[in-house]
Short mmCIF file of C-alpha atoms in Angstrom, two decimals:
data_model
loop_
_atom_site.label_atom_id
_atom_site.label_comp_id
_atom_site.label_asym_id
_atom_site.label_seq_id
_atom_site.Cartn_x
_atom_site.Cartn_y
_atom_site.Cartn_z
CA MET A 1 31.70 96.46 29.84
CA VAL A 2 35.43 95.33 29.01
CA PHE A 3 38.02 94.49 32.16
CA CYS A 4 41.70 94.31 32.10
CA GLY A 5 44.78 94.32 34.30
CA LEU A 6 47.18 97.18 33.97
CA PHE A 7 50.44 96.31 35.59
CA PRO A 8 53.83 98.46 35.48
CA LEU A 9 56.67 96.64 33.82
CA GLU A 10 58.98 97.88 36.42
CA ALA A 11 57.52 97.90 40.13
CA ASP A 12 58.89 101.65 40.98
CA GLN A 13 56.45 102.81 38.16
CA PHE A 14 53.26 101.80 40.34
CA GLU A 15 52.66 105.34 41.76
CA GLU A 16 53.30 106.85 38.40
CA LEU A 17 50.74 104.56 37.07
CA ARG A 18 48.48 105.72 39.68
CA GLU A 19 48.72 109.38 39.28
CA ALA A 20 48.32 108.88 35.51
CA LEU A 21 45.27 107.07 35.44
CA GLY A 22 44.03 109.75 38.15
CA ARG A 23 44.44 112.23 35.31
CA LEU A 24 43.02 110.51 32.78
CA GLN A 25 39.90 109.71 34.67
CA LEU A 26 39.26 113.40 35.34
CA ASN A 27 38.55 114.21 31.69
CA ASP A 28 37.21 110.56 31.05
CA ALA A 29 34.47 109.60 33.08
CA ALA A 30 33.83 106.16 31.63
CA LEU A 31 37.40 105.12 32.70
CA LYS A 32 37.16 102.98 36.04
CA PHE A 33 40.09 101.62 38.05
CA GLU A 34 40.92 99.81 41.69
CA PRO A 35 44.19 98.52 42.91
CA GLU A 36 44.93 94.93 42.25
CA SER A 37 47.61 92.60 42.95
CA SER A 38 49.02 89.59 41.48
CA SER A 39 51.88 87.21 42.86
CA ALA A 40 53.46 86.95 38.99
CA MET A 41 52.89 90.83 38.16
CA GLY A 42 53.21 92.36 41.20
CA PHE A 43 51.06 95.66 41.95
CA GLY A 44 48.52 97.03 39.73
CA PHE A 45 45.19 97.75 38.91
CA ARG A 46 42.07 96.56 37.34
CA CYS A 47 40.49 98.81 34.83
CA GLY A 48 37.08 99.09 33.16
CA PHE A 49 36.27 100.46 29.83
CA LEU A 50 33.38 101.01 27.44
CA GLY A 51 34.74 98.77 25.03
CA LEU A 52 38.11 97.58 22.97
CA LEU A 53 38.98 101.05 21.41
CA HIS A 54 38.58 102.82 24.74
CA MET A 55 40.69 100.41 25.96
CA GLU A 56 43.58 100.66 23.36
CA ILE A 57 43.44 104.45 23.34
CA VAL A 58 43.84 104.71 27.24
CA GLN A 59 46.98 102.39 26.75
CA GLU A 60 48.56 104.38 23.96
CA ARG A 61 47.87 107.79 26.17
CA LEU A 62 49.46 105.94 29.30
CA GLU A 63 52.52 104.62 27.15
CA ARG A 64 53.03 107.88 24.85
CA GLU A 65 52.08 110.60 27.54
CA TYR A 66 53.55 109.49 30.82
CA ASN A 67 56.40 106.95 29.25
CA LEU A 68 55.22 103.83 31.29
CA ASN A 69 55.98 100.55 30.23
CA LEU A 70 53.03 98.29 30.76
CA ILE A 71 51.61 94.47 30.84
CA ILE A 72 48.18 94.37 29.84
CA THR A 73 46.36 90.93 30.90
CA ALA A 74 43.60 89.73 28.43
CA PRO A 75 40.46 91.79 28.11
CA SER A 76 37.54 89.98 29.82
CA VAL A 77 33.66 90.82 30.32
CA VAL A 78 31.17 91.40 33.51
CA TYR A 79 29.65 87.70 34.42
CA ARG A 80 26.72 87.45 36.87
CA VAL A 81 26.73 84.25 38.85
CA ASN A 82 23.95 82.64 40.93
CA CYS A 83 25.13 81.56 44.03
CA SER A 84 22.91 78.44 45.93
CA ASN A 85 21.80 81.20 48.64
CA ASN A 86 19.83 82.98 46.00
CA GLU A 87 22.54 85.72 45.95
CA THR A 88 23.51 87.16 42.42
CA VAL A 89 27.28 88.20 42.33
CA GLU A 90 28.66 90.53 39.43
CA CYS A 91 32.10 89.08 38.46
CA SER A 92 34.61 91.12 36.30
CA ASN A 93 38.01 89.01 37.44
CA PRO A 94 38.05 85.22 37.16
CA SER A 95 39.81 85.22 40.50
CA LEU A 96 36.53 86.65 42.45
CA LEU A 97 34.60 83.69 40.89
CA PRO A 98 32.60 81.97 43.72
CA GLU A 99 33.94 78.13 44.33
CA PRO A 100 31.78 75.81 42.00
CA GLY A 101 30.07 74.49 45.31
CA LYS A 102 28.68 77.83 46.05
CA ARG A 103 27.12 78.60 42.56
CA ARG A 104 24.25 77.37 40.67
CA SER A 105 24.71 79.02 37.21
CA ILE A 106 26.84 81.66 35.65
CA GLU A 107 25.61 84.36 33.23
CA GLU A 108 27.29 86.01 30.57
CA PRO A 109 26.54 89.33 28.37
CA TYR A 110 25.21 88.60 24.95
CA VAL A 111 25.31 90.97 21.89
CA LYS A 112 23.12 91.37 18.77
CA ILE A 113 25.56 91.67 16.29
CA GLU A 114 24.88 92.49 12.37
CA LEU A 115 27.59 91.59 9.80
CA LEU A 116 27.60 93.48 6.38
CA THR A 117 29.58 91.90 3.66
CA PRO A 118 30.12 91.07 0.07
CA LYS A 119 28.36 88.19 -0.84
CA ASP A 120 31.64 86.42 -1.97
CA TYR A 121 32.52 86.18 1.79
CA ILE A 122 29.41 84.92 3.13
CA GLY A 123 30.81 81.36 3.72
CA PRO A 124 34.08 82.43 5.82
CA ILE A 125 32.03 85.02 8.20
CA MET A 126 29.39 82.03 8.64
CA GLU A 127 32.12 79.94 9.83
CA LEU A 128 33.60 82.82 12.24
CA GLY A 129 29.93 83.09 13.55
CA GLN A 130 29.84 79.37 14.55
CA GLU A 131 33.20 79.45 15.77
CA ARG A 132 32.59 81.80 18.31
CA ARG A 133 29.47 80.45 19.49
CA GLY A 134 27.25 82.41 17.67
CA GLU A 135 23.66 81.95 16.83
CA PHE A 136 22.36 82.62 13.59
CA LYS A 137 19.35 84.66 13.06
CA GLU A 138 18.65 86.06 9.78
CA MET A 139 20.28 87.00 6.32
CA ASN A 140 19.01 89.57 4.17
CA TYR A 141 20.47 91.04 0.91
CA ILE A 142 20.77 94.65 0.64
CA THR A 143 21.84 94.86 -2.96
CA GLU A 144 22.47 92.61 -5.10
CA ASN A 145 26.17 91.86 -4.18
CA ARG A 146 26.14 93.08 -0.79
CA ALA A 147 24.24 90.90 2.50
CA LYS A 148 23.69 91.75 6.06
CA LEU A 149 24.06 88.47 8.68
CA THR A 150 22.58 88.70 12.22
CA TYR A 151 23.84 86.85 14.90
CA MET A 152 23.53 86.67 18.85
CA LEU A 153 26.71 86.44 20.13
CA PRO A 154 28.43 86.27 23.61
CA LEU A 155 30.39 89.48 24.25
CA ALA A 156 33.25 87.75 25.78
CA GLU A 157 33.67 85.90 22.17
CA MET A 158 33.91 89.34 20.78
CA VAL A 159 36.25 91.39 22.66
CA GLY A 160 39.09 89.44 21.68
CA ASP A 161 40.24 89.42 18.05
CA PHE A 162 36.61 88.99 16.07
CA PHE A 163 36.90 92.11 14.37
CA ASP A 164 40.33 91.35 13.02
CA GLN A 165 39.30 87.88 12.08
CA LEU A 166 36.29 89.53 10.14
CA LYS A 167 38.64 91.93 8.48
CA SER A 168 41.22 89.54 7.45
CA ARG A 169 38.57 86.70 6.25
CA SER A 170 36.71 89.65 3.82
CA LYS A 171 39.96 91.19 2.73
CA GLY A 172 39.06 94.48 4.74
CA TYR A 173 35.75 95.04 2.87
CA ALA A 174 33.12 93.40 6.19
CA SER A 175 32.22 95.86 8.61
CA MET A 176 30.06 95.12 11.80
CA GLU A 177 27.64 96.81 14.22
CA TYR A 178 26.53 95.42 17.62
CA SER A 179 24.17 96.11 20.91
CA VAL A 180 24.05 94.74 24.47
CA VAL A 181 20.93 92.71 24.45
CA GLY A 182 21.12 91.10 28.20
CA TYR A 183 22.10 87.96 29.89
CA ARG A 184 22.17 84.22 29.41
CA VAL A 185 23.01 81.08 31.33
CA SER A 186 25.97 79.28 29.94
CA ASP A 187 28.22 76.30 30.55
CA LEU A 188 31.36 78.48 31.95
CA VAL A 189 34.39 77.12 33.75
CA LYS A 190 37.13 79.07 35.43
CA LEU A 191 40.91 77.98 33.95
CA ASP A 192 43.39 78.42 36.21
CA ILE A 193 47.00 78.35 35.27
CA GLN A 194 49.79 76.93 37.53
CA ILE A 195 53.56 77.64 36.80
CA ASN A 196 55.69 75.24 38.81
CA GLY A 197 52.83 74.03 40.95
CA GLU A 198 52.12 77.85 42.15
CA PRO A 199 48.47 79.41 40.36
CA VAL A 200 49.22 82.34 38.56
CA GLU A 201 45.70 84.58 39.10
CA ALA A 202 46.66 87.33 36.52
CA LEU A 203 46.56 84.61 33.66
CA SER A 204 42.92 82.86 35.14
CA THR A 205 40.18 83.21 32.71
CA ILE A 206 36.37 82.08 32.40
CA VAL A 207 35.92 80.05 29.16
CA HIS A 208 32.91 77.97 27.69
CA LYS A 209 33.86 74.00 28.91
CA GLU A 210 33.53 73.12 25.14
CA LYS A 211 36.51 75.47 24.65
CA ALA A 212 38.73 75.10 27.70
CA TYR A 213 40.84 72.19 26.38
CA THR A 214 41.74 74.76 23.38
CA VAL A 215 42.18 77.70 25.14
CA GLY A 216 44.40 75.51 27.89
CA ARG A 217 46.59 73.87 25.12
CA ALA A 218 47.37 77.26 23.38
CA LEU A 219 48.02 79.30 26.82
CA THR A 220 50.73 76.45 28.13
CA GLN A 221 52.36 76.39 24.35
CA LYS A 222 52.86 80.11 24.69
CA LEU A 223 53.85 80.21 27.86
CA LYS A 224 56.60 77.58 27.38
CA GLU A 225 58.25 79.87 24.28
CA LEU A 226 58.07 82.87 26.82
CA ILE A 227 59.23 81.64 30.05
CA PRO A 228 63.03 81.68 30.51
CA ARG A 229 64.81 78.51 31.18
CA GLN A 230 66.23 77.65 34.91
CA MET A 231 68.36 75.25 36.61
CA PHE A 232 65.42 72.79 37.39
CA LYS A 233 62.24 71.71 35.32
CA ILE A 234 59.52 73.80 35.24
CA PRO A 235 56.03 72.24 34.76
CA ILE A 236 53.12 74.30 33.37
CA GLN A 237 49.61 73.10 33.49
CA ALA A 238 46.30 74.64 32.91
CA CYS A 239 43.45 73.32 35.48
CA ILE A 240 39.75 73.33 35.68
CA GLY A 241 39.62 72.96 39.68
CA ALA A 242 41.75 70.08 40.49
CA LYS A 243 41.87 68.26 37.12
CA VAL A 244 44.33 69.24 34.59
CA ILE A 245 43.48 69.56 30.89
CA ALA A 246 46.45 70.58 29.31
CA SER A 247 50.15 70.51 30.41
CA GLU A 248 53.53 71.52 28.90
CA ALA A 249 57.23 71.25 30.82
CA LEU A 250 59.95 73.58 30.50
CA SER A 251 63.18 71.20 30.73
CA ALA A 252 65.98 72.06 33.00
CA ILE A 253 69.31 73.82 31.74
CA ARG A 254 72.19 71.27 31.94
CA LYS A 255 75.64 71.97 31.67
CA ASP A 256 77.56 70.13 29.14
CA VAL A 257 80.70 68.82 30.77
CA LEU A 258 81.87 66.91 27.68
CA SER A 259 81.72 70.01 24.81
CA LYS A 260 85.64 70.61 25.37
CA CYS A 261 86.26 66.85 24.72
CA TYR A 262 85.22 67.21 20.72
#
């Protein structure tokens, strides 16, 4: 249900990563992986997990038991793409998404999520649900001081930092339980990241159209902080198709020839 890319920090660790994943798969039938290559990250694997906890456990085991240094892409879910030729394609990797002219609609998985919280934190938690495109269903008081909120929520909005936000907004008191209920058609787009005019597939993501600008702006600003400066200017752009929606530029390193004069 949750997919991400695993790439070794050093290219010569690729075979070690393949062997380590094969050993873990022997006693973990839920772990799936297939080779993947990226112009920015090199050779790695696209891995499938049962959830975020499963992903974190596999990551920790690879790093501790096999001494691997890994780069992990943002987790994503499986989308269903209804194509114009009446075919339905399941897409777990944004790079495999059909072109806009070949698809009619994109469906994303939804979950029914139940949030248990003390009544003092109902307001912040309802605000969190609205921010994550949640559809409010009902609220029941279990006891005088404890309530249960029920939402229909896109799984893609939950696999990020939803649980961390839930804990921080309730000071650790709230808890949650969820179950997958099916797929729904949503207004989704593929957000591409271009560095110096070259698309980086590993950073591509599928987002809701209303959130595309916010996600694109955050990605470009973060990449500007992380990418080392060069002797030339490097533009960093977030694009939907050919349209640039957010842009940053990494300034060139210039030699200060007058620094010794003062």
